[in-house]
mmCIF file of C-alpha atoms in Angstrom:
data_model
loop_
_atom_site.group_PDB
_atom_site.id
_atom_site.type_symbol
_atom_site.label_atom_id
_atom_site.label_comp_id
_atom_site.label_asym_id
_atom_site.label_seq_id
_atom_site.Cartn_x
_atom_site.Cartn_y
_atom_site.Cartn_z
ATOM 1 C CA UNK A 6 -80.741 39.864 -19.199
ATOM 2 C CA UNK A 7 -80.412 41.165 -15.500
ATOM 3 C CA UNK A 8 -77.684 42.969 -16.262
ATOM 4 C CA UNK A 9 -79.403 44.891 -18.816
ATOM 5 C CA UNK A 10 -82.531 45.518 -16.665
ATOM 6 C CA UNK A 11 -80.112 46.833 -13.502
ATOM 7 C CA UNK A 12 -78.626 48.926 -16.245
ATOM 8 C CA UNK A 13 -81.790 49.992 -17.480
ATOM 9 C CA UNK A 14 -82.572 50.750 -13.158
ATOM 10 C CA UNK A 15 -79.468 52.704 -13.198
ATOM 11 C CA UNK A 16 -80.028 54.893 -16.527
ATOM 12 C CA UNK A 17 -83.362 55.673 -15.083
ATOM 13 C CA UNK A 18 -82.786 56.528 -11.396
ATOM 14 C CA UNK A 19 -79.469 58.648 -12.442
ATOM 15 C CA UNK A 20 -82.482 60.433 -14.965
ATOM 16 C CA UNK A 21 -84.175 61.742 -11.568
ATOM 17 C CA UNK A 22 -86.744 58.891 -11.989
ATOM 18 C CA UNK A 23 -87.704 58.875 -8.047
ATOM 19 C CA UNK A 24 -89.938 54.863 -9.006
ATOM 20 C CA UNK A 25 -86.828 53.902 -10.643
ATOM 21 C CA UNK A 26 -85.265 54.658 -7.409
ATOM 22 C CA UNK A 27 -88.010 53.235 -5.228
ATOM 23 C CA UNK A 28 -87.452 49.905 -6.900
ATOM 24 C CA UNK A 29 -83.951 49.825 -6.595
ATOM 25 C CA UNK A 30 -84.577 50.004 -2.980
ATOM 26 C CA UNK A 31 -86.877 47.248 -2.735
ATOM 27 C CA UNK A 32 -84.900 45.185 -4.842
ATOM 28 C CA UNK A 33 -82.011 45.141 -2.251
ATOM 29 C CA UNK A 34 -83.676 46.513 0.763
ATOM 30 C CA UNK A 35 -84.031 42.952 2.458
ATOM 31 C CA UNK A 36 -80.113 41.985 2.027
ATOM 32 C CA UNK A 37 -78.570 45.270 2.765
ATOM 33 C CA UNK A 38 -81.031 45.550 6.152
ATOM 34 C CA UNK A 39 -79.807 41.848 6.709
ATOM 35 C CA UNK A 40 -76.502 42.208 6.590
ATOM 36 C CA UNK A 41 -76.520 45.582 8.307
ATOM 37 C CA UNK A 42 -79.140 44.293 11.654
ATOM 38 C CA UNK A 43 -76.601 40.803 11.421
ATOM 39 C CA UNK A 44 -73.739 43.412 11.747
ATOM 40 C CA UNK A 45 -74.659 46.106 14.403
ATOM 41 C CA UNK A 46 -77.318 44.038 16.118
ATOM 42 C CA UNK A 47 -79.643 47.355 17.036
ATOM 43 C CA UNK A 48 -82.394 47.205 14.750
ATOM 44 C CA UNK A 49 -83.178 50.855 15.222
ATOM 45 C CA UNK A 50 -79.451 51.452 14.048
ATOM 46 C CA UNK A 51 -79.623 48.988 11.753
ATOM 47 C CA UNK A 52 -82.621 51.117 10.074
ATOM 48 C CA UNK A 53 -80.391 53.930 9.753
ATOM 49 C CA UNK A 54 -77.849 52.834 8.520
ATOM 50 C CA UNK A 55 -79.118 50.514 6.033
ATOM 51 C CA UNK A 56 -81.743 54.651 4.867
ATOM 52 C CA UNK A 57 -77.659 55.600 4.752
ATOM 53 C CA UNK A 58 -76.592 53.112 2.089
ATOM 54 C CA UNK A 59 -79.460 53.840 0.133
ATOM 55 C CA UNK A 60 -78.832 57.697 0.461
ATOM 56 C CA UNK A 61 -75.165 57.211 -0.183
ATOM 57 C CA UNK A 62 -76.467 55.243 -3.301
ATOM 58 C CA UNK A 63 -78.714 58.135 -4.719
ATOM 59 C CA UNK A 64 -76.063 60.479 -3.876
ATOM 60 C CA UNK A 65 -73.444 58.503 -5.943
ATOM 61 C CA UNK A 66 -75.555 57.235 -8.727
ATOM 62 C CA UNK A 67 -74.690 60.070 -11.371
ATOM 63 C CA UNK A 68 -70.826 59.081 -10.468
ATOM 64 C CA UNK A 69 -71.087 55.228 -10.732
ATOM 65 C CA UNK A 70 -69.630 54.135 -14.142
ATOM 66 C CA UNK A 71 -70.906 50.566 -14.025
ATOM 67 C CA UNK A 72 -67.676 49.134 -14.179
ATOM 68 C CA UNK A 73 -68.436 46.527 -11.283
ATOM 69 C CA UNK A 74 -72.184 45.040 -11.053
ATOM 70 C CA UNK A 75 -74.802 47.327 -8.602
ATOM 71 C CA UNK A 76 -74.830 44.957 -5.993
ATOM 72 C CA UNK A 77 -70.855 44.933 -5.814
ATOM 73 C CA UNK A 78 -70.991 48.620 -5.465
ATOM 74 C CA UNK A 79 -73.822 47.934 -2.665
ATOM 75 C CA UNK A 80 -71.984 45.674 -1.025
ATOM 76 C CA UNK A 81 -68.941 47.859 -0.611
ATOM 77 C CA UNK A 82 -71.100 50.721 0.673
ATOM 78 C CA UNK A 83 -72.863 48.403 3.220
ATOM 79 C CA UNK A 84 -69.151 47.568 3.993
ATOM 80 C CA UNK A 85 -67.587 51.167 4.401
ATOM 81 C CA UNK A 86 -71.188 51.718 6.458
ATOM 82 C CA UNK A 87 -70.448 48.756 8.777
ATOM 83 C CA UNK A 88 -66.708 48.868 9.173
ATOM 84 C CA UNK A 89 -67.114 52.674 10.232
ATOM 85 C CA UNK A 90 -69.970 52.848 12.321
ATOM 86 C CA UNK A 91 -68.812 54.502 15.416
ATOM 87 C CA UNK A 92 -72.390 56.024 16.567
ATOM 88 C CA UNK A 93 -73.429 53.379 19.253
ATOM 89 C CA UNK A 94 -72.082 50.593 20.834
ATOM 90 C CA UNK A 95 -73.961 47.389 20.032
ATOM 91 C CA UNK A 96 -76.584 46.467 22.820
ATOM 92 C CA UNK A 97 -76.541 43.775 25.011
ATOM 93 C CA UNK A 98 -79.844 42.348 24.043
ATOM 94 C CA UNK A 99 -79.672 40.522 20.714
ATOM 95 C CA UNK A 100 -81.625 41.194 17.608
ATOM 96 C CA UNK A 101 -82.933 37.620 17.589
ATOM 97 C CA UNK A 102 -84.060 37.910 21.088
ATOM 98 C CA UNK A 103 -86.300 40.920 20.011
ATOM 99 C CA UNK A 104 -87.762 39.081 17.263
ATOM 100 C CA UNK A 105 -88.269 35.867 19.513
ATOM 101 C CA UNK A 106 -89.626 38.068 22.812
ATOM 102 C CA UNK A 107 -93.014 35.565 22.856
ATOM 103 C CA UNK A 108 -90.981 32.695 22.662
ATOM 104 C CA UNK A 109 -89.197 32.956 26.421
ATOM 105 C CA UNK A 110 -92.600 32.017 27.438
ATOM 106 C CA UNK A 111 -93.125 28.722 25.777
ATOM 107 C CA UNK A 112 -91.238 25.380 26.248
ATOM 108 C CA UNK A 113 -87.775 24.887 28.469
ATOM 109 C CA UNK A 114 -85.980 23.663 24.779
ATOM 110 C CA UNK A 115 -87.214 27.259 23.215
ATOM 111 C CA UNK A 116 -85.545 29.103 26.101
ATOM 112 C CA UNK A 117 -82.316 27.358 25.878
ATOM 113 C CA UNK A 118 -81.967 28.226 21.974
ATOM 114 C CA UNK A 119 -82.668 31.505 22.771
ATOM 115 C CA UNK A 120 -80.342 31.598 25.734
ATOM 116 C CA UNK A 121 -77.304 29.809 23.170
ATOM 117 C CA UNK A 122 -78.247 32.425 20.204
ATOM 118 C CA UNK A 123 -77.845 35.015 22.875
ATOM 119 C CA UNK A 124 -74.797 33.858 23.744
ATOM 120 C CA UNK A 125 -74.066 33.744 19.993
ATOM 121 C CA UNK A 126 -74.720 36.852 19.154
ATOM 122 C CA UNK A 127 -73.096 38.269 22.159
ATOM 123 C CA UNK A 128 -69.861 36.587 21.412
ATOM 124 C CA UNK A 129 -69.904 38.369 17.694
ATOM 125 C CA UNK A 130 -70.818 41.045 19.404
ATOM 126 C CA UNK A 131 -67.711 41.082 20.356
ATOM 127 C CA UNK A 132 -65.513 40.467 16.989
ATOM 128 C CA UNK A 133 -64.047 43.253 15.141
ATOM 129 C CA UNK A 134 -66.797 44.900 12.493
ATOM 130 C CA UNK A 135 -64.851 42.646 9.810
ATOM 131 C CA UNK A 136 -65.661 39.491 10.560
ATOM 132 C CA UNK A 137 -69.087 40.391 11.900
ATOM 133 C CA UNK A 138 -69.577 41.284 8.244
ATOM 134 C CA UNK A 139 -67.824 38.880 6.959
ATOM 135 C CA UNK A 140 -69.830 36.283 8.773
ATOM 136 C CA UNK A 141 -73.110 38.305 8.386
ATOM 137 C CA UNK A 142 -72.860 37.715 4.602
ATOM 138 C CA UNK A 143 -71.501 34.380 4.632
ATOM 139 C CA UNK A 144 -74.777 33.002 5.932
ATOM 140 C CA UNK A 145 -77.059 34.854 4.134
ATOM 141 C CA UNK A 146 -78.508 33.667 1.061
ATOM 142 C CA UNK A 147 -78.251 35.740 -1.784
ATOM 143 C CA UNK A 148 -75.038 37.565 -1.281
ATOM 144 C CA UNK A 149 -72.573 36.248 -3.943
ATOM 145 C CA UNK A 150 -69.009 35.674 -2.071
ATOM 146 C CA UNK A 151 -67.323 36.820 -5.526
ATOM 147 C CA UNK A 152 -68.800 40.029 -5.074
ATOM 148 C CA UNK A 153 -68.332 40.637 -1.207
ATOM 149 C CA UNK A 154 -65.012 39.623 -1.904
ATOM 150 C CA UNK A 155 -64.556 42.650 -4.591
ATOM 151 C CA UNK A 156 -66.477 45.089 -2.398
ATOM 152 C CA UNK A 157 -63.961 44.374 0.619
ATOM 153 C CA UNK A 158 -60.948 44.174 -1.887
ATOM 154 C CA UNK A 159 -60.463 40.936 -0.485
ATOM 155 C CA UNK A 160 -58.375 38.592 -2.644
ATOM 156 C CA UNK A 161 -60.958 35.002 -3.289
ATOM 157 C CA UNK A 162 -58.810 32.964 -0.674
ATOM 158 C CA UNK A 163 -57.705 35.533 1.590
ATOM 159 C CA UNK A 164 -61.655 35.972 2.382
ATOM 160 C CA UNK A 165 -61.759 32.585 2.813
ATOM 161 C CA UNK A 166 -58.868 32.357 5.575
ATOM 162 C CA UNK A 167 -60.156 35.248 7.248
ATOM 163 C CA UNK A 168 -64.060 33.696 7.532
ATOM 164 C CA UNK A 169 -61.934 31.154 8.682
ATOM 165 C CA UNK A 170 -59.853 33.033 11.539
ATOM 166 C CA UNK A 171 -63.374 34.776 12.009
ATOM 167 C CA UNK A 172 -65.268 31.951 12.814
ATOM 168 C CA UNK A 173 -62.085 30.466 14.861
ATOM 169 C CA UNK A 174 -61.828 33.583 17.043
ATOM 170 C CA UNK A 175 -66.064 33.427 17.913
ATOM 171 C CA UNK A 176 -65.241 29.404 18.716
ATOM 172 C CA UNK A 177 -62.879 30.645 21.308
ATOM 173 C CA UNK A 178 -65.174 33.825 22.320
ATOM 174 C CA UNK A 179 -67.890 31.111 23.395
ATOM 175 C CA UNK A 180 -65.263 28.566 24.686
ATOM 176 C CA UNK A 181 -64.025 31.789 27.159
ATOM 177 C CA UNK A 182 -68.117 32.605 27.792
ATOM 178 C CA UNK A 183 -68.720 28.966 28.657
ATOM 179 C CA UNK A 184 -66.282 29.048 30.960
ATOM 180 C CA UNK B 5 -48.322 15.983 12.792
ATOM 181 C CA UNK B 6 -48.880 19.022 15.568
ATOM 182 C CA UNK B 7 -52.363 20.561 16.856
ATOM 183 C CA UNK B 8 -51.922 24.233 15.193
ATOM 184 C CA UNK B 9 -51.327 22.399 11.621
ATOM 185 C CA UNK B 10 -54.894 20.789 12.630
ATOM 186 C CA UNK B 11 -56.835 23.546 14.454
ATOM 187 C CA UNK B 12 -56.069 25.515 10.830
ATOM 188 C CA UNK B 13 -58.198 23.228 9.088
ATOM 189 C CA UNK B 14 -60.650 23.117 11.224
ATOM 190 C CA UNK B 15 -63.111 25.633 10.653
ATOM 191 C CA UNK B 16 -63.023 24.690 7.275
ATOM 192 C CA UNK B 17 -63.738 20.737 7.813
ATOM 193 C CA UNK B 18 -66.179 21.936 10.037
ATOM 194 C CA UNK B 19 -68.144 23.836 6.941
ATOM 195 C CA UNK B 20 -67.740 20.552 4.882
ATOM 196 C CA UNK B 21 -65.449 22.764 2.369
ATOM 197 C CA UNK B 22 -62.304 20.525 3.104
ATOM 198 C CA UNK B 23 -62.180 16.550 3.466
ATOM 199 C CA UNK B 24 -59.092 16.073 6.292
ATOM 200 C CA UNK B 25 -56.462 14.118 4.544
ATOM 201 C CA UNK B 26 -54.886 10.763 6.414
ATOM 202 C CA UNK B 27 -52.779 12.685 8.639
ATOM 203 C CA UNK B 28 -55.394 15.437 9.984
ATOM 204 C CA UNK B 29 -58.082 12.259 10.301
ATOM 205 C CA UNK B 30 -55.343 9.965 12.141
ATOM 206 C CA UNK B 31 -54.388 13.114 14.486
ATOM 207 C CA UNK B 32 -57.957 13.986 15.399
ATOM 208 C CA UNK B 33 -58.743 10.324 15.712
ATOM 209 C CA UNK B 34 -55.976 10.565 18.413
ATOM 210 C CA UNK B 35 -56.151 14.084 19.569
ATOM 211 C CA UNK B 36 -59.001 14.454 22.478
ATOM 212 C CA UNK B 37 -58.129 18.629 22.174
ATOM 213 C CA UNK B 38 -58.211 19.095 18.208
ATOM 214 C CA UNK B 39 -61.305 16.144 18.076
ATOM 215 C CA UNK B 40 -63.421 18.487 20.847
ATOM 216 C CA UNK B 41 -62.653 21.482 19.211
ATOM 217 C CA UNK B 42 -63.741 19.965 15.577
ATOM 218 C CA UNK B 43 -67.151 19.077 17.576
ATOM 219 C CA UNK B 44 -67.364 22.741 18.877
ATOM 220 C CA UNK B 45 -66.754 23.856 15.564
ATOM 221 C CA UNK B 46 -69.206 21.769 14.289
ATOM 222 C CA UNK B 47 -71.843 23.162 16.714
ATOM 223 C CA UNK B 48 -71.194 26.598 16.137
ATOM 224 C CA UNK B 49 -71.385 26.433 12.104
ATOM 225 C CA UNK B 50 -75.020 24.652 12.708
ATOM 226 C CA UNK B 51 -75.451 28.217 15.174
ATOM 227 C CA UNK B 52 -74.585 29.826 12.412
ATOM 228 C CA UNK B 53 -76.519 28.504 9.362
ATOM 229 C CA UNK B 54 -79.711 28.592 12.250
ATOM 230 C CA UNK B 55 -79.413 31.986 12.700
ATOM 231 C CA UNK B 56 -82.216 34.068 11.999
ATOM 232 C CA UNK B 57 -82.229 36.661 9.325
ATOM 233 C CA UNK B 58 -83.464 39.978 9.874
ATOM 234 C CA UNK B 59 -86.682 41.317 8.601
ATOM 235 C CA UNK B 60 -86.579 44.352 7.146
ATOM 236 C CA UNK B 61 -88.933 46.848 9.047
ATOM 237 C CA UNK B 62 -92.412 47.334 7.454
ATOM 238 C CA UNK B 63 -92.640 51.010 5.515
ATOM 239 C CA UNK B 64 -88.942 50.888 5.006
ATOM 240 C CA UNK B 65 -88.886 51.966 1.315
ATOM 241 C CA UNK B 66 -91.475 54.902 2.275
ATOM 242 C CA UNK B 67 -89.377 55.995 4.905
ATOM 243 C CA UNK B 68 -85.943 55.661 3.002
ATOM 244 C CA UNK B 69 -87.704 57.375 0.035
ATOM 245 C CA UNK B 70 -88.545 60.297 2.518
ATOM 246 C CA UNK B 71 -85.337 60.352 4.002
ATOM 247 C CA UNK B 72 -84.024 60.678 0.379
ATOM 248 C CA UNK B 73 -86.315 63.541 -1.047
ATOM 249 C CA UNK B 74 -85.340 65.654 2.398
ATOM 250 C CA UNK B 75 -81.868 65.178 1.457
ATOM 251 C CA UNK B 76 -82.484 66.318 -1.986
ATOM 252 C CA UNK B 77 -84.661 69.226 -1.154
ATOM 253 C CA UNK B 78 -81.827 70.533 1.325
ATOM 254 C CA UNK B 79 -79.044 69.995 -1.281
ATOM 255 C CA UNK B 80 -81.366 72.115 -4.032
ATOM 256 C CA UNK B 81 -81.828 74.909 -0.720
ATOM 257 C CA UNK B 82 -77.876 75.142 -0.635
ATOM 258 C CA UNK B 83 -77.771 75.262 -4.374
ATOM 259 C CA UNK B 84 -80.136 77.931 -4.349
ATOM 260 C CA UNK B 85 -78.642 79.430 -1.716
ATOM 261 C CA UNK B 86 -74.713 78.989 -3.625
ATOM 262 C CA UNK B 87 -76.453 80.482 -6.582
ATOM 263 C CA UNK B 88 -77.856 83.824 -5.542
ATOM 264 C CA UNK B 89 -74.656 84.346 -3.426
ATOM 265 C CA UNK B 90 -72.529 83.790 -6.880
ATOM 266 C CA UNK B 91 -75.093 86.501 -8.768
ATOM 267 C CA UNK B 92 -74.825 88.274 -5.823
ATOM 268 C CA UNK B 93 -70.298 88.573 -6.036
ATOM 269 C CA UNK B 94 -70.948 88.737 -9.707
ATOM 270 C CA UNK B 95 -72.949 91.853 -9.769
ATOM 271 C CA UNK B 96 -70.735 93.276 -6.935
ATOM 272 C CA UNK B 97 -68.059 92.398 -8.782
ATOM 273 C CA UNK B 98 -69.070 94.102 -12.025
ATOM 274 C CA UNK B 99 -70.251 97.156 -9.523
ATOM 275 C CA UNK B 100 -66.401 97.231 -8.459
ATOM 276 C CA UNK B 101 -64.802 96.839 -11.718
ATOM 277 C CA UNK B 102 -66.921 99.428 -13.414
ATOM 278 C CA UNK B 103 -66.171 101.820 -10.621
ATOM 279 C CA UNK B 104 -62.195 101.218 -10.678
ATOM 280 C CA UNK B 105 -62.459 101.544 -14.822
ATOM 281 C CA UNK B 106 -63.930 105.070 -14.210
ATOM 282 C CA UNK B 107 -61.621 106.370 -11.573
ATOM 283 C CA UNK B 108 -58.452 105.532 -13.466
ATOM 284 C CA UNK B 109 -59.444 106.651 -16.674
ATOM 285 C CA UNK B 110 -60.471 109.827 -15.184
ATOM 286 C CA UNK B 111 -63.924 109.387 -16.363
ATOM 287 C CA UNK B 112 -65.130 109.295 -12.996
ATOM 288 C CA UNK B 113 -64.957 113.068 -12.510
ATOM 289 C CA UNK B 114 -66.529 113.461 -15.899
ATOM 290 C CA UNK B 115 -69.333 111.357 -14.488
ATOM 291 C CA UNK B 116 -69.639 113.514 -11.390
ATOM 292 C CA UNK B 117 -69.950 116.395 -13.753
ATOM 293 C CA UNK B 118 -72.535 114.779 -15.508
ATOM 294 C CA UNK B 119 -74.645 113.864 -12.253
ATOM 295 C CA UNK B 120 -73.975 117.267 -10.810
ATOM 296 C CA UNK B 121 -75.373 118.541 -14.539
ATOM 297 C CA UNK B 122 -78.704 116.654 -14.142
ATOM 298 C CA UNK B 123 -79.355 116.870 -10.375
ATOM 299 C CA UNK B 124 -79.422 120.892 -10.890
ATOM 300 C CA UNK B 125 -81.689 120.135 -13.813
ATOM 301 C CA UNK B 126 -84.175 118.559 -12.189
ATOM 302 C CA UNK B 127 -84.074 121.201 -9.209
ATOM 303 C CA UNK B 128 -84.619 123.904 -11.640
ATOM 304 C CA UNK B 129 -87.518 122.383 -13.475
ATOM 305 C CA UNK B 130 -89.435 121.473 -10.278
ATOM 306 C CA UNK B 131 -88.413 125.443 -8.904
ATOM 307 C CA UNK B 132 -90.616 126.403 -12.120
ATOM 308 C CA UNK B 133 -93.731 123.518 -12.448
ATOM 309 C CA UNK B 134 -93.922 123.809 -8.595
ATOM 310 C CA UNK B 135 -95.869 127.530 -8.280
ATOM 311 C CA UNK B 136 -98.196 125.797 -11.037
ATOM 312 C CA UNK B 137 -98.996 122.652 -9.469
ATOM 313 C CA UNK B 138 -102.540 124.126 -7.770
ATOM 314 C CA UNK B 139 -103.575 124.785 -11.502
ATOM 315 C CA UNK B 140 -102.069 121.820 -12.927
ATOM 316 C CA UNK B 141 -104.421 119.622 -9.647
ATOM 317 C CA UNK B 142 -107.247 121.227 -10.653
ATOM 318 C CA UNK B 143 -107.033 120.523 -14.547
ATOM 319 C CA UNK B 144 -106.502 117.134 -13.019
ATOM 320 C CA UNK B 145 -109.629 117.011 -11.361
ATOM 321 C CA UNK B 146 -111.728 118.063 -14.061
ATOM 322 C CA UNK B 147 -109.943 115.611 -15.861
ATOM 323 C CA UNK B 148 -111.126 112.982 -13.855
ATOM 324 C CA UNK B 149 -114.259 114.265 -13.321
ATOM 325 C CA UNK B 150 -115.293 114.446 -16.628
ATOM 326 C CA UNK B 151 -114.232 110.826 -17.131
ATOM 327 C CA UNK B 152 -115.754 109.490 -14.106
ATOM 328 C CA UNK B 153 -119.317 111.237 -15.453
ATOM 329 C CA UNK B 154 -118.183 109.554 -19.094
ATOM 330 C CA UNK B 155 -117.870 105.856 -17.258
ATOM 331 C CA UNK B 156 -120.887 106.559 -15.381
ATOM 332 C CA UNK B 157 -123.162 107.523 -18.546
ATOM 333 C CA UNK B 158 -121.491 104.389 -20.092
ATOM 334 C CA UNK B 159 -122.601 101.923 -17.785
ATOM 335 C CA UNK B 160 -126.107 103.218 -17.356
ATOM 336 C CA UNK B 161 -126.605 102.643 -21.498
ATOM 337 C CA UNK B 162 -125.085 98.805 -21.313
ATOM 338 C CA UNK B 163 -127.666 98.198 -18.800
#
């Protein structure tokens, strides 16, 4: 049944049906700008990016065939989006803390969460743009692993051993930050 | 059994996707190195599964949807743009074809003939109309004269 109705999205939007299109992008506006902000960690970049999956995605949608679902096609444009994104370097202040701002001025136990998500986001920060997507979708709900796997032409276990070395590299990235 | 055979499974027992068999559970039971970092890796998967997802900016659609109608108005411009420039070598193209065609057939010089013909034509036959042209200006204004007295009569009756 959803496979009919994203077909029926596609069949419409690659008809120059700009609502069609408009609901496309609120249907997967929230997980593509999650996994993007989760990735770069600039919001403002974040934004542009995620307006430059969506405008890779009109721009592609008369040559998609529909031989892997929508969202895996997504997914692997968020990817090629993420894994190239050269423009800036990530900032030191974390997304979270930008969400959070009124919350350094409440209780001591507030302030240290914020100070260890920092320090969280800092450290992946610091991992290559692979396993900051890699981890980005891991933890979000909604993103099926199946199809992250097939957008990064990962193998099903080898994505699993490299969340794995992902998350073991960020252990030792706060180990070396406690320090 | 060494540490590096248990710091592999680590992450993984630390994201409840693998029970440790005997000999992982007796070596971390005995290992203060492998049993801290187990702890840290428990900490930092809770880190994890806290952290807070992004909200996607208010007026995002309206602004992608903007974003996306610029893009296609600029690639309809260059089409545009492509388009008249391919009329534009077509035509020229035809010009320069047509133009070879004549000069190696010859006809070319027949053509020149041919202009030459009708440019001395039309010098002759305005050489003749032009010492009539006073008379011809006046018939012209009686002409219109005689019609502008005709509308004027014309419009005085509809009233």
């Amino acid at each position: 049944m959803e496979d009919v109705h994203e077909r029926e999205l596609v069949e419409r939007c690659r008809s120059g049906d700009e609502r069609a299109f408009q609901e496309l992008v609120d249907r997967y506006k929230d997980l593509v700008f999650a996994l993007i902000a989760r990735t770069v960690q600039d919001r403002s970049r974040a934004e542009d990016l995620s307006q430059d999956v969506f405008l890779r995605v009109h721009r592609g949608l008369p040559y998609f065939r529909g031989e892997a679902r929508l969202s895996t096609w997504i997914y692997r444009i968020v990817a090629n989006v993420c894994l190239h994104d050269h423009g800036r370097a990530p900032r030191t202040a974390p997304l979270d803390e930008a969400q959070h701002a009124d919350a350094l001025s409440t209780a001591d136990r507030q302030f240290t969460d914020l100070e260890v998500r920092d320090r969280l986001e800092k450290a992946i920060a610091r991992l290559p743009a692979n396993y900051r997507l890699l981890i980005a979708a891991h933890y979000l709900r909604g993103v099926q692993y199946e199809e992250l796997a097939e957008a990064l032409q990962l193998p099903l276990g080898t994505e699993d051993a490299q969340l794995y070395r992902a998350k073991q590299q960020l252990r030792r990235l706060l180990e070396t930050d406690l320090q | 059994m060494f540490c590096d055979e248990a710091l592999d499974t680590i992450e993984a027992i630390a994201a409840d996707e693998l029970m440790p068999d005997g000999r992982v559970a007796a070596h971390l039971a005995s290992c203060p190195n492998c049993a801290a970092a187990l702890v840290s890796a428990r900490a930092l998967e809770q880190m994890l599964k806290r952290r807070v997802v992004p909200a996607t900016p208010q007026q995002f659609t309206s602004r992608t949807m903007a974003r996306v109608r610029r893009a296609r108005w600029r690639n309809d411009q260059f089409l545009d743009v492509g388009f008249n420039v391919a009329v534009g070598l077509v035509v020229l193209t035809v010009v320069a074809g047509v133009w070879m065609l004549l000069n190696r057939s010859g006809l070319a010089v027949v053509s020149n003939d041919a202009v030459d013909l009708l440019g001395t034509g039309l010098v002759t036959f305005f050489r003749r109309v032009t010492p009539s042209l006073p008379l011809y200006a006046g018939a012209a204004a009686v002409l219109a004269t005689a019609l502008g007295i005709w509308w004027w009569a014309e419009r005085d009756a509809a009233l």
